[in-house]
Each structure stands twice: as C-alpha cells, then as structure tokens.
Amino acid sequence: MKPLLLVALFGCFAAVFAAPAEKVRWCVKSEQELQKCSALAAAAPTFSCVRKENTLECIVAIKAGEADAITVDGGDVYTAGLSNYDLQPIIAEDYGSSSETCYYAVAVVKKGTGFGLKDLKGKKSCHTGLGKSAGWNIPIGTLVSMDIIQWAGIEDKPVEEAVSSFFQASCVPGATRGSKLCELCKGDCSRSQKEPYYDYSGAFQCLAEDKGEVAFVKHLTVPDSEKSKYELLCKDNTRAPIDNYRNCHLAKVPAHAVITRKDPQLADLIWKSLTSVQNFELFSSEAYAPAKNLMFKDSTQKLVQVPPNTDSFLYLGAEYMSIIRSLRKEQTPDPASSAIKWCAVGHAETAKCDTWSINSMSGDTTSIECQNALTVEECLKKIMRKEADAMAVDGGQVYTAGKCGLVPAMVEQYESELCTSSGTASSYYAVAVVKKSSGVTWANLKGKRSCHTGIGRTAGWNIPMGLIYNETKDCDFTKYFSSGCAPGADLASPFCTRCKGSGKSVGDEAKCKPNADEQYYGYAGAFRCLVEDGGDVAFIKHTIVGENSGGKGPEWARGVNSDDYQLLCPGKDPAPVSDYAECNLAIVPAHAVVTRPESRSEVVRILQVQQTMFGPSGSDSSFKLFQSDNGKNLLFKDSTKCLQEVPPGKSFEQFLGPEYVSAITGLRECSDTASDLEKSCTFHSCQQA
C-alpha cells in the first residue's frame, strides 16, 4: 500500500504544480494603488494585490513569480523585455479617438512665456520620471537628436550629466538625489507617489506651481479647465494650442501596456479577468484623489489585446527602441565594417551563405557575414533589430517587411537583356497548375487538395487565396480545400497534412515549416507536391514546370513531362503551361532584397560589387550567386540574371504596385491571413503614421 500511497501523493503534487494560476496577482507601487487594487479584489475575487516600492521591484517580482502583472509605460516595457527579466506586453491601453493605442509626447509651457523648443537651454524643467517615455526618453532623445542638447555619447559623459548642464534646474523623479535633476522636486525625488511631482499629473503640477518652465508630459495631461493658460512647444520652434497635439508634438508613443511572464495561459487568464470585471471603475482614480493614474491611466477608454508573440521590441517599434538605446548607452559605435550581414533561412541557405562569405573575402575582410533563422519572419525581426542587414524575399514578404518599416533595396531581374536597362522592373506570372489527366478546372476546384509555396507567399498564397476570397467571402479556406501543404500553417491544420517534411521517418521537425528543409516548400516544392500526388493543384510561378521537366531539375523531377500538366485560369478553359501570358492568376512583382532605410545605400553598393564578381557573367567563377547546388532558389531565385537597384525613396507599396497591394489588402479582411509579425507591426496607429 505504501508505494501506491506515494504514487498517489506524487500525483497530487504534480497536479498542483501543473495547475494553471487561478488568481491574478497585481503589483502596486503606492498605498493609494493598494487601496484601489484591494477594492478591485473585493469586486472581482480573481485578483489579489502585491505591494512593492517601485516599477523595477514589480518587474523583478513578476519575473520571480511573486506577482503576475502591472501596467507600465514604454520605457519600462523596454526594461521588462531585457533578457534578465524576459517579460512581454500582452494588453495595451486604448485612449479612444484621440490616439487609440498610442499617445503624444508633448512639451507644455505657460502661455506668454515667449520661448521655443530651441530656446530651452538654461530653463527649468519638469519630467514625469527618469527613463519614462513622455517625460524623459522622447524629450531628451529629441533634444539630443536635434543638437539642442550637446552630448557626444557615454564616452563623453552620462546623458544625465549633459541634461544637468543644459537645464538650470529640474525635477526628474528617479534621478540621483542631491543632483540638479532633483533640485525642483517637492518630495524625495523617487519614482513613486512619495514624490508629488512624479508622473504626468506631478510634472504638470511642477509647471503649474511655477517650479519649472516646461513640463514633458502626454497630450491628455492638461485639465480642460486649464488649457487656455498653456501652450505646446513644436519642433519647428513655434507654439500651438494644447489641443493641437496632432500637429505639434515630440513623438507618438505606444500606449502603456500590461506586462507579464511569457506564459500564454497566464496571459489569457489576465485578459479574461480584466475584461470580466463588473461594477468597478478600472480607469478612474477619483476615489483616491489627489492620486491619479492608479493601476491604469485615467484617460484609458478600454483595453486591447496585443497580438500573440509580440515582444517589447515589436510593441515599441524600431524608432522608439532606437531612441531608448541611444539614451541607455547601448549603441557603442561599431568599428567601421565593410560587410553586410545576410540572413539565411534553414540549413541549406546557411551553407550557401557561408560559401558566399568565404568567397567574398579580400585580404582579412569579408563583404558578407551570415546570420540565420528558421523562417523568413525571424530573419525580418533580426534585420529590424540590427542583428542582420538584408535578405531577398517574395512580394508577400516585401509587404510584411514594409509594414514593419523595412524598404526594398534591389530587385531580382529574370531577363538577361533587361539587366542593362534601368526602369524595366522584373515580374512574373502567378499560375495554378494541375495534371492534364485530372479533370480539375477552376470551376470545380472546391474540395480538392492544394499545394502552396508557403503561407503569405505571393504566387503560392496571397494571389490564389485572394481570388478565392473574392468569390466566396469566406475566410476559412479549410472549407474550400479539403487538405494540402502550405508551409507555415499551423501543424494541426489541414494545410499541413500533405506536407512531406525533410523525409525523416520519425521526429521530423521540418514538416510544414516554411523553409527549404520542408521538401514541399517554395516554388519547386509546391510543384513536387503536385507531381508526387500530394495535391491536385499547385500555385506557383510560370517558369517552374519548365525548370523541373524534360530532364531538367533535381532527382524527383526525372521523368516529369511538361505536356502532362496544364494551367487553370478563372472564367476560362485550362490551357497549356506555355500559355501563361494569357492564362494566369496575376502578374506579380519580382522578389526583392529588403533592409532598414538607413542601410539601403550600403546594401546596394555591396551587392552591386558582389554580382559583378559572382553573377552569371561574373569575374570570379569560384561561386555562383544565383545558382543552388544543394536545393532550389537558395538566397535568390535560380532564374535571377542580375539584381537591379530599386530607386531611392520608392516605398514598398509603390514597388508592389496598386493591383497587388489591393489584392493583399482585400485578403487582410481575413485577419488570420496576416502573420503574427505583421499584426505586431501594424497593431499601433503610431507605427503607421
């Protein structure tokens, strides 16, 4: 009996430890906040309260599992996302029509004081707190970037010292006590309610009581009854009325966010708990006056779920992250490097990139360094974070990259004779291919099995699914196709059942993954899926059948005859594969190299040199840039003849063209067609402005 009793006890312990949290332990930083939280816990027993002295203590407590959630501003979202804490934003405050999930960082002054933003030297300043968005990161970052505050960087002196030298005196809660940055403060200069001039209302009070001459706050801080007495400082050195914040502000800033550990179950519990609260004013601090913005900002209208897998970087956006990093002394200048970091997807691409890097060496330096990731989206994130610089992607991925702030720098050209002419953009036809003997037509396509190059890809997904959506107005494409292979789909989806993976018999992690390790990924992979009866239709580009038939192509294509296949075109009869100009789903833009805007010219310069050496008519035959020995279309499409520069300043929408942008915008009516990355990049209206 004893062994059985022990087993039972261990089973109970396991159940206890495996059970998801039942309460949301909210972290609070003041007595007034504790009072409000306690009242919430009484109204909604799913909540309990944990008292700490400041935000950082709360972040540490959440990391340690002693608390679960707190609402913080952008600067603290950044801190919480650092690797030693590894927390993530899960819910954003929404401030209604005035700014939705963003707010404006503004500089407020008393009317009639007669100075502009560029005249702030020697003035007295009021800040919400050290490291906070509207009160420190944005205004100081702006003043430094405009050379109004002279600061050569951390090698020169700390930024706090530069600010101390610039302003006559300040109140910056959280700064070193006894310093000039605490001189105007009323309490202990802490980033807590013990300092009356802390936070938005405190910084405004510092200005209202004539302690300071400028207050750096958010656009909704000045009470309606007081607005006529105050003005905003604009970046062009003019002034504007308080309500003109849309045209006169320092920056748009992502809303305050609820942060927690990276635990989907906990995130779901927090969301459900907050949205089910009844008979309690979450967004009011009136009962605890004079305190304001307790637990949430009082100006919050509602809460909005942040897209899944959004980390602090994606939530805050590249521009805001750049400002924080520059002020947090993280951007130590790199030694001048002549290399660009290319991002490769999967093992086969990484191997080709390594070969490219070795061959690009001149003396002790290389022009190409390699980074890698499992998916294109992970590579795009690396480029956004400056961990990589560039990669070539298809039109659908150019769209996602553009939404995330990247730009097209060079475009693949598939016609040799056009390589010497500028202005003739390369393009290709998106086609639907079936076996001639199958009897499949566009009219009877519903219920068939489908082979796609990948989720979110142009010819393989966006174009055909956009057309199907226009016909059905149904976003559930599993109702249209019975099964298929669309690499990048959820593994449990019918769109993964026909995928082949890497060919391993057991434990195949490559199955349905959007990289070359999945044998049915990409153009050639989708056609192979059709050839090997994985599906009844393949959505690919017009050259693929010819490249993989008649004795051409890899081993699996041996014996494939192009005459055994035909094209489907909506509203017409099927046609031979050679009739792609008349029978296609759309003409789509060529693949393009994407990078960050500031890296564009360097990426173009290096790639132009590289293709002179390793292109089809290159001077160095040791490596072929547009040839794949251990796969297909690795790094670039094998049909590429050269890379051509995308004109400077050309946006991703202009590059893709109105027809394609219209098609993909229509497809985005189905929210599931946008990737997690694209949802994260388009979540904030402030990132789109």
XYZ file of C-alpha atoms in Angstrom:
689
model
C 0.000 0.000 0.000
C 2.804 2.381 0.834
C 4.236 2.546 -2.697
C 0.732 3.150 -4.031
C 0.205 5.887 -1.437
C 3.461 7.544 -2.503
C 2.429 7.371 -6.154
C -0.894 8.955 -5.275
C 0.814 11.707 -3.284
C 3.270 12.435 -6.090
C 0.344 12.529 -8.485
C -1.357 15.130 -6.284
C 1.834 17.212 -6.115
C 2.198 17.032 -9.899
C -1.396 18.145 -10.338
C -0.832 21.084 -8.001
C 2.322 22.207 -9.786
C 0.813 21.703 -13.248
C -2.406 23.554 -12.429
C -2.669 26.975 -14.075
C -2.821 30.060 -11.869
C -6.301 30.856 -10.556
C -5.591 34.370 -9.299
C -4.004 37.377 -10.956
C -1.570 38.952 -8.501
C -1.401 42.636 -9.462
C 1.703 44.575 -8.474
C 1.085 48.030 -6.971
C 3.554 50.790 -6.032
C 1.779 53.050 -3.539
C -0.747 52.980 -0.704
C -3.403 54.617 -2.911
C -2.802 51.999 -5.620
C -3.047 49.270 -2.998
C -6.391 50.682 -1.864
C -7.735 50.646 -5.426
C -6.366 47.137 -6.061
C -7.900 45.875 -2.820
C -11.254 47.326 -3.875
C -10.877 45.553 -7.228
C -10.059 42.280 -5.461
C -13.218 42.674 -3.371
C -15.305 43.232 -6.517
C -13.527 40.542 -8.546
C -12.014 37.801 -6.334
C -9.822 36.543 -9.197
C -7.468 39.451 -8.320
C -5.083 39.836 -5.400
C -2.503 42.558 -4.708
C 1.276 42.597 -4.185
C 2.831 45.810 -2.814
C 6.282 46.936 -3.983
C 8.121 50.267 -3.783
C 8.602 50.973 -7.494
C 8.202 49.653 -11.029
C 11.554 47.872 -11.131
C 10.735 45.962 -7.950
C 7.449 44.928 -9.578
C 9.267 43.754 -12.723
C 11.622 41.672 -10.568
C 8.674 40.226 -8.612
C 6.832 39.236 -11.808
C 9.976 37.610 -13.188
C 10.353 35.666 -9.911
C 6.723 34.535 -9.959
C 5.817 36.538 -6.836
C 3.419 38.745 -8.846
C 1.799 38.406 -12.262
C 1.051 41.770 -13.850
C 1.475 45.531 -13.821
C 0.745 48.338 -16.295
C 3.869 50.245 -17.338
C 4.921 52.889 -19.851
C 7.092 52.321 -22.917
C 10.409 52.880 -21.153
C 9.503 50.188 -18.636
C 8.150 47.880 -21.362
C 11.686 48.100 -22.745
C 13.308 47.358 -19.365
C 10.932 44.455 -18.719
C 11.795 42.946 -22.101
C 15.541 42.790 -21.408
C 16.919 39.261 -21.267
C 17.399 39.275 -17.492
C 13.636 39.856 -16.986
C 12.175 38.494 -20.272
C 8.647 39.822 -19.728
C 6.290 40.748 -22.564
C 3.419 43.190 -23.193
C 0.056 41.403 -23.532
C -2.584 44.159 -23.235
C -2.494 47.807 -24.319
C -4.453 50.765 -23.036
C -6.678 52.356 -25.686
C -7.262 56.103 -25.306
C -10.156 56.340 -27.752
C -10.396 58.504 -30.840
C -7.759 60.940 -29.540
C -4.955 58.447 -30.112
C -6.167 54.832 -29.767
C -3.238 52.636 -28.639
C -0.760 55.496 -28.753
C -0.356 58.846 -27.125
C 1.559 62.005 -27.965
C 4.632 63.118 -26.024
C 4.429 66.912 -25.711
C 6.295 69.841 -24.166
C 3.881 72.096 -22.219
C 4.640 75.707 -21.229
C 2.688 78.620 -19.778
C 1.188 80.986 -22.328
C 3.115 84.210 -22.865
C 6.495 82.959 -21.624
C 7.933 83.633 -25.073
C 10.485 80.886 -25.784
C 10.552 77.937 -28.200
C 11.891 74.381 -28.081
C 15.294 75.515 -29.333
C 15.494 78.112 -26.536
C 15.243 75.688 -23.600
C 18.885 75.966 -22.505
C 19.026 77.489 -19.028
C 15.302 76.918 -18.376
C 13.828 74.871 -15.512
C 12.242 71.555 -16.492
C 9.649 69.145 -15.072
C 9.739 65.449 -16.049
C 7.433 62.508 -15.274
C 10.377 60.324 -14.274
C 13.809 59.108 -15.322
C 13.511 56.551 -18.130
C 9.814 57.206 -18.735
C 8.621 57.758 -22.297
C 6.920 61.162 -22.492
C 8.876 62.622 -19.587
C 12.425 61.552 -20.412
C 13.195 59.191 -23.324
C 11.313 61.136 -26.002
C 12.096 64.753 -24.993
C 15.761 64.148 -24.159
C 16.204 61.908 -27.204
C 14.597 64.611 -29.371
C 16.702 67.421 -27.918
C 19.869 65.354 -28.394
C 18.990 64.336 -31.962
C 18.231 67.977 -32.867
C 21.606 69.017 -31.339
C 19.798 71.296 -28.905
C 21.406 69.337 -26.067
C 25.069 68.763 -26.906
C 26.011 65.187 -25.989
C 28.767 63.206 -27.652
C 27.748 59.916 -26.045
C 28.579 57.877 -22.982
C 32.295 58.003 -23.757
C 31.991 61.736 -23.142
C 29.735 61.720 -20.069
C 26.413 60.226 -18.875
C 23.373 61.716 -20.578
C 22.037 62.771 -17.153
C 25.118 64.964 -16.759
C 24.509 66.565 -20.162
C 20.889 67.282 -19.192
C 22.027 68.769 -15.854
C 24.339 71.128 -17.722
C 21.589 72.083 -20.180
C 18.726 72.959 -17.811
C 19.132 75.458 -14.955
C 17.372 73.020 -12.616
C 14.944 70.115 -12.958
C 12.675 67.630 -11.248
C 13.361 64.182 -12.729
C 11.930 61.601 -10.291
C 14.289 58.651 -10.151
C 17.457 60.723 -10.684
C 20.277 60.839 -8.144
C 19.116 62.667 -5.032
C 21.046 65.835 -4.369
C 21.788 66.365 -8.062
C 20.496 69.273 -10.171
C 17.998 66.840 -11.683
C 16.253 66.604 -8.307
C 16.574 70.283 -7.342
C 12.986 71.268 -8.207
C 11.345 68.192 -6.696
C 8.944 68.596 -3.798
C 9.418 65.217 -2.083
C 12.155 62.591 -2.146
C 12.723 62.638 -5.948
C 11.755 58.967 -6.154
C 9.823 57.416 -9.000
C 6.856 56.867 -6.717
C 3.916 58.688 -5.158
C 6.268 59.855 -2.389
C 7.337 62.496 -4.891
C 4.399 64.900 -5.562
C 5.907 65.909 -8.912
C 6.119 62.289 -10.148
C 4.239 61.068 -13.232
C 2.113 63.135 -15.654
C -0.011 64.993 -13.128
C 3.049 65.602 -10.936
C 5.137 67.039 -13.776
C 2.227 69.297 -14.739
C 1.827 70.373 -11.101
C 5.561 71.262 -11.078
C 4.864 73.614 -14.024
C 1.570 74.938 -12.640
C 3.235 75.854 -9.323
C 5.958 77.766 -11.206
C 8.729 75.460 -10.086
C 9.538 74.661 -13.716
C 9.092 76.472 -17.019
C 8.417 73.425 -19.229
C 6.757 70.087 -18.457
C 7.307 66.999 -20.588
C 4.082 65.018 -20.417
C 1.464 63.285 -22.580
C -1.117 65.151 -24.624
C -4.083 64.474 -22.307
C -2.385 65.751 -19.125
C -3.560 69.382 -19.003
C -7.085 69.576 -17.497
C -9.773 71.025 -19.800
C -10.367 73.921 -17.411
C -6.673 74.905 -17.572
C -5.958 74.525 -21.314
C -6.384 78.228 -22.123
C -3.409 79.087 -19.865
C -0.927 76.740 -21.559
C 0.668 76.062 -24.938
C 2.717 73.359 -26.669
C 6.280 73.748 -27.951
C 6.639 72.464 -31.532
C 9.777 71.036 -33.126
C 9.877 73.905 -35.642
C 10.355 76.290 -32.656
C 6.768 77.627 -32.834
C 3.991 77.233 -30.273
C 0.489 75.802 -30.615
C -2.700 75.473 -28.526
C -2.867 72.459 -26.185
C -5.473 70.693 -28.360
C -3.243 70.945 -31.445
C -1.108 67.998 -30.278
C -1.599 66.069 -33.555
C 0.467 68.682 -35.393
C 2.674 69.829 -32.516
C 4.298 67.002 -30.566
C 7.693 65.457 -29.972
C 6.656 61.902 -30.916
C 3.811 59.411 -30.950
C 4.418 56.832 -28.262
C 2.985 53.328 -27.843
C 0.368 53.147 -25.109
C 1.042 51.886 -21.620
C 0.865 48.097 -21.548
C 0.175 45.293 -19.120
C 3.293 43.113 -18.864
C 3.690 39.571 -17.587
C 5.827 36.460 -17.999
C 5.909 34.672 -21.357
C 3.120 32.241 -20.487
C 0.104 32.044 -22.850
C -2.157 30.548 -20.156
C -1.315 33.314 -17.696
C -1.787 35.979 -20.395
C -5.208 34.502 -21.203
C -6.189 34.489 -17.507
C -5.143 38.144 -17.089
C -7.117 39.199 -20.191
C -10.245 37.265 -19.200
C -10.037 38.528 -15.620
C -9.739 42.187 -16.658
C -12.462 42.026 -19.307
C -14.921 40.310 -16.975
C -14.671 42.968 -14.230
C -18.115 44.426 -13.443
C -19.311 47.194 -11.128
C -15.800 48.611 -10.783
C -14.169 51.610 -12.461
C -10.826 50.248 -13.680
C -9.895 53.552 -15.338
C -10.808 56.011 -12.596
C -8.754 57.162 -9.624
C -11.274 59.760 -8.355
C -11.982 57.847 -5.153
C -8.279 58.093 -4.251
C -7.636 61.784 -5.067
C -5.311 63.569 -5.339
C -3.602 60.447 -6.722
C -4.103 59.806 -10.422
C -3.486 57.038 -12.940
C -3.664 54.236 -10.401
C -3.157 50.770 -11.963
C -4.201 52.221 -15.338
C -4.098 55.694 -16.853
C -7.315 57.555 -16.098
C -7.596 58.532 -19.775
C -7.924 54.870 -20.816
C -11.173 54.103 -22.643
C -10.733 50.345 -22.980
C -8.119 47.590 -23.095
C -6.919 45.882 -26.275
C -5.184 42.520 -26.584
C -1.693 42.744 -28.073
C -1.112 40.285 -30.970
C 0.444 36.980 -29.847
C 4.236 36.663 -29.726
C 4.702 40.434 -29.586
C 7.837 41.159 -27.580
C 8.891 44.545 -26.252
C 10.805 45.394 -29.447
C 7.817 44.761 -31.724
C 5.461 46.552 -29.347
C 7.554 49.686 -29.083
C 8.704 49.811 -32.710
C 12.179 50.289 -34.168
C 12.142 54.110 -33.981
C 11.274 54.229 -30.285
C 13.724 51.417 -29.491
C 16.443 53.394 -31.244
C 15.745 56.431 -29.033
C 15.871 54.351 -25.851
C 19.047 52.553 -26.861
C 20.795 55.815 -27.657
C 19.904 57.175 -24.210
C 20.692 53.922 -22.406
C 24.219 53.954 -23.785
C 23.691 50.710 -25.689
C 24.785 51.907 -29.088
C 28.526 51.746 -28.839
C 29.826 52.636 -32.275
C 30.869 49.551 -34.220
C 34.276 49.647 -35.818
C 33.784 50.577 -39.455
C 32.698 47.374 -41.175
C 32.553 46.901 -44.909
C 30.369 43.805 -44.522
C 26.624 43.373 -44.642
C 25.031 40.655 -42.529
C 22.895 38.453 -44.791
C 20.078 36.437 -43.209
C 19.682 32.852 -44.436
C 16.653 30.630 -43.761
C 17.319 26.985 -42.876
C 20.379 24.751 -43.201
C 20.747 24.725 -46.993
C 20.650 28.536 -47.298
C 23.057 28.925 -44.398
C 25.541 26.599 -46.096
C 25.343 28.610 -49.339
C 25.689 31.880 -47.409
C 28.801 30.589 -45.639
C 30.314 29.702 -49.027
C 29.432 33.183 -50.296
C 31.037 34.775 -47.236
C 34.289 32.833 -47.703
C 34.448 33.697 -51.407
C 33.747 37.381 -50.731
C 36.878 37.719 -48.591
C 39.525 40.164 -49.673
C 42.616 40.077 -47.539
C 41.424 39.744 -43.950
C 37.987 41.233 -44.502
C 34.764 39.793 -45.884
C 31.932 41.645 -47.604
C 29.264 39.183 -46.458
C 28.665 37.887 -42.943
C 25.946 35.294 -42.358
C 23.126 35.214 -39.866
C 20.426 32.562 -39.944
C 16.946 31.803 -38.688
C 14.325 29.103 -39.145
C 11.845 31.331 -41.001
C 11.731 34.465 -43.137
C 9.806 36.248 -40.368
C 12.540 35.517 -37.833
C 15.044 36.917 -40.327
C 12.936 40.065 -40.782
C 12.939 40.508 -36.991
C 16.739 40.194 -36.982
C 17.004 42.887 -39.673
C 14.693 45.153 -37.661
C 16.836 44.595 -34.551
C 20.082 45.255 -36.490
C 21.232 41.677 -35.867
C 21.163 41.216 -39.662
C 21.026 43.651 -42.574
C 19.349 42.138 -45.617
C 17.696 39.195 -47.359
C 15.760 38.537 -50.573
C 12.033 37.871 -50.127
C 8.937 37.475 -52.267
C 6.235 40.124 -52.742
C 4.078 38.980 -49.835
C 7.076 39.192 -47.563
C 8.032 42.596 -49.044
C 4.548 43.705 -47.905
C 5.088 42.401 -44.358
C 8.632 43.838 -44.254
C 7.276 47.206 -45.434
C 4.638 47.214 -42.720
C 7.492 46.664 -40.259
C 9.471 49.658 -41.552
C 11.883 47.928 -43.939
C 12.377 49.020 -47.558
C 13.070 47.249 -50.884
C 16.642 47.996 -51.994
C 17.261 45.755 -55.005
C 15.006 43.593 -57.178
C 15.711 40.338 -58.999
C 15.667 40.559 -62.804
C 14.856 37.363 -64.727
C 15.517 38.628 -68.293
C 19.212 38.957 -69.230
C 18.568 41.582 -71.889
C 16.879 43.832 -69.314
C 19.854 43.835 -66.934
C 21.470 46.714 -68.800
C 18.333 48.871 -68.784
C 17.061 50.642 -65.721
C 13.384 51.274 -65.155
C 12.093 47.953 -66.531
C 11.020 46.153 -63.378
C 11.039 42.385 -63.442
C 7.834 40.477 -62.789
C 6.419 37.001 -63.186
C 3.075 35.253 -63.569
C 1.301 33.522 -60.697
C -0.254 30.346 -62.117
C -2.366 27.384 -60.982
C -1.007 24.064 -62.359
C -2.882 20.732 -62.488
C -2.292 17.334 -64.093
C -3.904 17.283 -67.523
C -5.499 13.919 -66.765
C -7.119 15.051 -63.515
C -10.154 16.822 -64.936
C -9.640 19.633 -62.396
C -10.800 23.085 -63.539
C -11.102 26.422 -61.758
C -14.876 25.859 -61.646
C -14.610 22.522 -59.760
C -11.573 23.412 -57.636
C -13.515 23.432 -54.356
C -12.930 20.318 -52.267
C -9.628 19.468 -53.952
C -6.182 19.183 -52.344
C -3.843 22.163 -52.754
C -0.069 22.684 -52.870
C 1.226 26.144 -51.885
C 4.721 27.649 -51.847
C 4.067 28.902 -48.297
C 1.646 30.880 -46.158
C 1.844 34.580 -47.039
C 3.833 33.998 -50.225
C 2.732 35.814 -53.360
C 2.118 33.228 -56.095
C 1.528 30.414 -53.651
C -0.922 32.020 -51.248
C -1.825 35.706 -51.480
C -2.918 35.740 -55.120
C -4.920 32.458 -55.271
C -6.468 32.854 -51.822
C -7.300 36.484 -52.578
C -9.183 35.361 -55.700
C -10.942 32.588 -53.785
C -11.907 35.010 -51.009
C -13.339 37.415 -53.574
C -15.507 34.553 -54.858
C -16.587 33.071 -51.510
C -16.200 35.943 -48.983
C -15.312 33.150 -46.538
C -12.069 33.479 -44.581
C -11.988 29.787 -43.614
C -10.030 28.349 -46.530
C -10.186 24.869 -44.964
C -13.811 24.858 -46.134
C -12.613 25.368 -49.699
C -9.717 22.914 -49.939
C -10.037 19.502 -48.293
C -6.333 19.315 -47.399
C -2.968 20.399 -48.706
C 0.528 21.607 -47.976
C 1.019 25.279 -47.159
C 4.318 25.546 -45.240
C 3.963 27.956 -42.356
C 0.426 26.831 -41.479
C -0.369 25.531 -38.006
C 0.802 21.922 -37.747
C -2.729 20.804 -36.811
C -4.210 22.498 -39.903
C -5.434 20.529 -42.949
C -2.909 22.668 -44.840
C -0.110 20.670 -43.229
C -1.450 17.135 -43.722
C 0.006 16.727 -47.238
C 3.440 18.191 -46.423
C 6.434 15.871 -46.693
C 8.950 17.331 -44.246
C 12.638 16.510 -44.607
C 11.988 12.827 -45.298
C 12.967 11.553 -41.848
C 10.872 8.601 -40.749
C 10.440 9.762 -37.148
C 10.739 13.032 -35.249
C 10.655 15.190 -38.368
C 10.642 18.778 -37.106
C 10.792 20.158 -40.667
C 7.234 19.067 -41.578
C 5.207 22.081 -42.760
C 7.970 24.510 -41.755
C 8.397 27.493 -44.125
C 11.998 26.758 -45.113
C 13.942 24.595 -47.549
C 14.111 21.679 -45.081
C 10.422 21.028 -45.927
C 10.592 19.290 -49.321
C 7.292 20.826 -50.487
C 8.288 24.404 -49.612
C 8.807 27.094 -52.253
C 8.006 27.038 -55.960
C 9.739 23.781 -56.838
C 8.466 22.210 -53.626
C 4.834 23.070 -54.387
C 5.204 21.602 -57.901
C 6.826 18.493 -56.418
C 3.800 18.192 -54.108
C 1.606 18.040 -57.238
C 3.937 15.651 -59.101
C 4.026 13.228 -56.156
C 0.234 13.390 -55.715
C 0.358 15.425 -52.509
C -2.288 17.657 -54.053
C -4.489 18.277 -57.086
C -3.354 21.849 -57.832
C -0.076 23.727 -57.316
C 0.079 27.509 -57.026
C 3.475 28.534 -58.351
C 5.201 30.870 -60.822
C 5.092 30.347 -64.559
C 8.667 29.125 -65.107
C 8.653 26.291 -62.565
C 7.158 23.494 -64.701
C 9.728 24.123 -67.457
C 12.575 24.272 -64.927
C 11.593 20.886 -63.474
C 10.664 18.765 -66.509
C 12.142 17.369 -69.708
C 15.220 16.077 -67.910
C 15.891 19.340 -66.079
C 15.743 19.800 -62.333
C 16.617 17.596 -59.344
C 16.198 13.850 -58.962
C 12.482 13.925 -58.124
C 11.784 15.726 -61.426
C 13.332 12.949 -63.573
C 10.647 11.652 -65.883
C 8.381 14.698 -65.491
C 6.931 15.801 -68.849
C 5.607 19.354 -69.080
C 2.940 18.245 -71.584
C 1.284 16.237 -68.802
C 0.388 19.488 -66.986
C -1.832 22.460 -67.747
C -2.818 25.832 -66.327
C -6.109 26.872 -64.739
C -7.460 30.363 -65.268
C -10.673 31.765 -63.742
C -13.521 32.034 -66.248
C -11.617 30.207 -68.998
C -10.789 26.669 -70.048
C -7.477 25.151 -68.929
C -4.513 25.987 -71.175
C -1.032 24.571 -71.952
C 1.691 25.571 -69.474
C 3.305 27.634 -72.239
C 0.239 29.922 -72.412
C 0.942 31.622 -69.068
C 0.696 35.128 -70.572
C -2.986 34.516 -71.392
C -3.827 32.027 -68.627
C -2.628 33.176 -65.213
C -3.931 34.376 -61.871
C -1.954 37.652 -61.863
C 1.273 39.353 -62.895
C 3.222 39.859 -59.677
C 6.378 41.765 -58.694
C 9.741 40.052 -58.604
C 11.496 39.100 -55.384
C 13.357 41.942 -53.718
C 16.149 42.499 -51.216
C 14.820 44.274 -48.114
C 16.774 46.182 -45.485
C 16.465 49.042 -42.997
C 16.142 52.509 -44.567
C 19.461 53.713 -43.139
C 21.312 50.642 -44.513
C 19.854 50.814 -48.009
C 22.701 52.547 -49.875
C 25.400 50.336 -48.315
C 23.480 47.146 -49.123
C 23.049 48.285 -52.749
C 26.733 49.188 -53.053
C 27.997 45.843 -51.742
C 25.509 43.749 -53.740
C 26.471 45.530 -56.947
C 30.103 44.585 -56.325
C 29.153 41.007 -55.395
C 27.147 40.357 -58.556
C 29.965 41.789 -60.676
C 32.127 39.044 -59.184
C 29.657 36.165 -58.758
C 26.809 36.877 -61.177
C 26.199 34.853 -64.401
C 28.927 36.765 -66.241
C 30.979 37.461 -63.132
C 34.735 37.774 -62.957
C 35.064 35.008 -60.323
C 33.832 31.505 -61.185
C 34.535 30.043 -57.728
C 30.982 30.827 -56.543
C 27.665 31.415 -58.313
C 25.338 33.818 -56.507
C 22.218 32.809 -58.444
C 22.822 29.055 -58.530
C 21.823 26.498 -55.881
C 23.806 23.256 -55.694
C 22.073 21.687 -52.686
C 18.488 22.786 -53.178
C 16.451 25.263 -55.206
C 16.230 29.051 -55.060
C 18.607 29.401 -52.115
C 19.156 33.053 -51.047
C 17.985 34.178 -54.516
C 15.795 32.613 -57.187
C 17.893 30.462 -59.505
C 16.292 32.178 -62.514
C 17.790 35.537 -61.454
C 20.065 37.083 -64.095
C 21.005 40.181 -62.094
C 19.917 42.451 -59.255
C 18.703 45.954 -60.107
C 18.511 48.895 -57.742
C 15.070 49.960 -56.562
C 15.019 53.767 -56.940
C 15.799 55.543 -53.630
C 12.675 56.674 -51.820
C 10.397 54.172 -53.548
C 8.012 52.788 -50.926
C 7.082 49.134 -50.644
C 3.555 49.990 -51.851
C 4.947 51.713 -54.947
C 7.264 48.761 -55.557
C 4.461 46.191 -55.293
C 2.044 48.228 -57.396
C -1.603 49.155 -56.765
C -3.070 45.859 -58.076
C -1.007 43.681 -55.762
C -1.468 45.986 -52.761
C -5.213 45.962 -53.446
C -5.242 42.147 -53.600
C -3.322 41.718 -50.374
C -5.336 44.440 -48.606
C -8.510 42.597 -49.585
C -7.077 39.341 -48.282
C -6.303 41.080 -44.995
C -10.069 41.312 -44.437
C -9.385 37.825 -43.148
C -7.388 38.600 -40.005
C -5.768 35.168 -39.970
C -4.013 35.867 -43.279
C -1.675 38.357 -41.602
C 1.264 36.775 -39.792
C 1.956 37.384 -36.116
C 4.841 39.648 -37.151
C 2.669 41.759 -39.454
C -0.038 42.018 -36.780
C 2.559 43.180 -34.268
C 3.957 45.767 -36.683
C 0.514 47.158 -37.573
C -1.009 46.964 -34.095
C -0.292 50.601 -33.233
C -1.586 53.501 -35.258
C 1.564 55.329 -34.113
C 3.772 52.884 -36.009
C 1.772 53.509 -39.189
C 1.849 57.313 -39.103
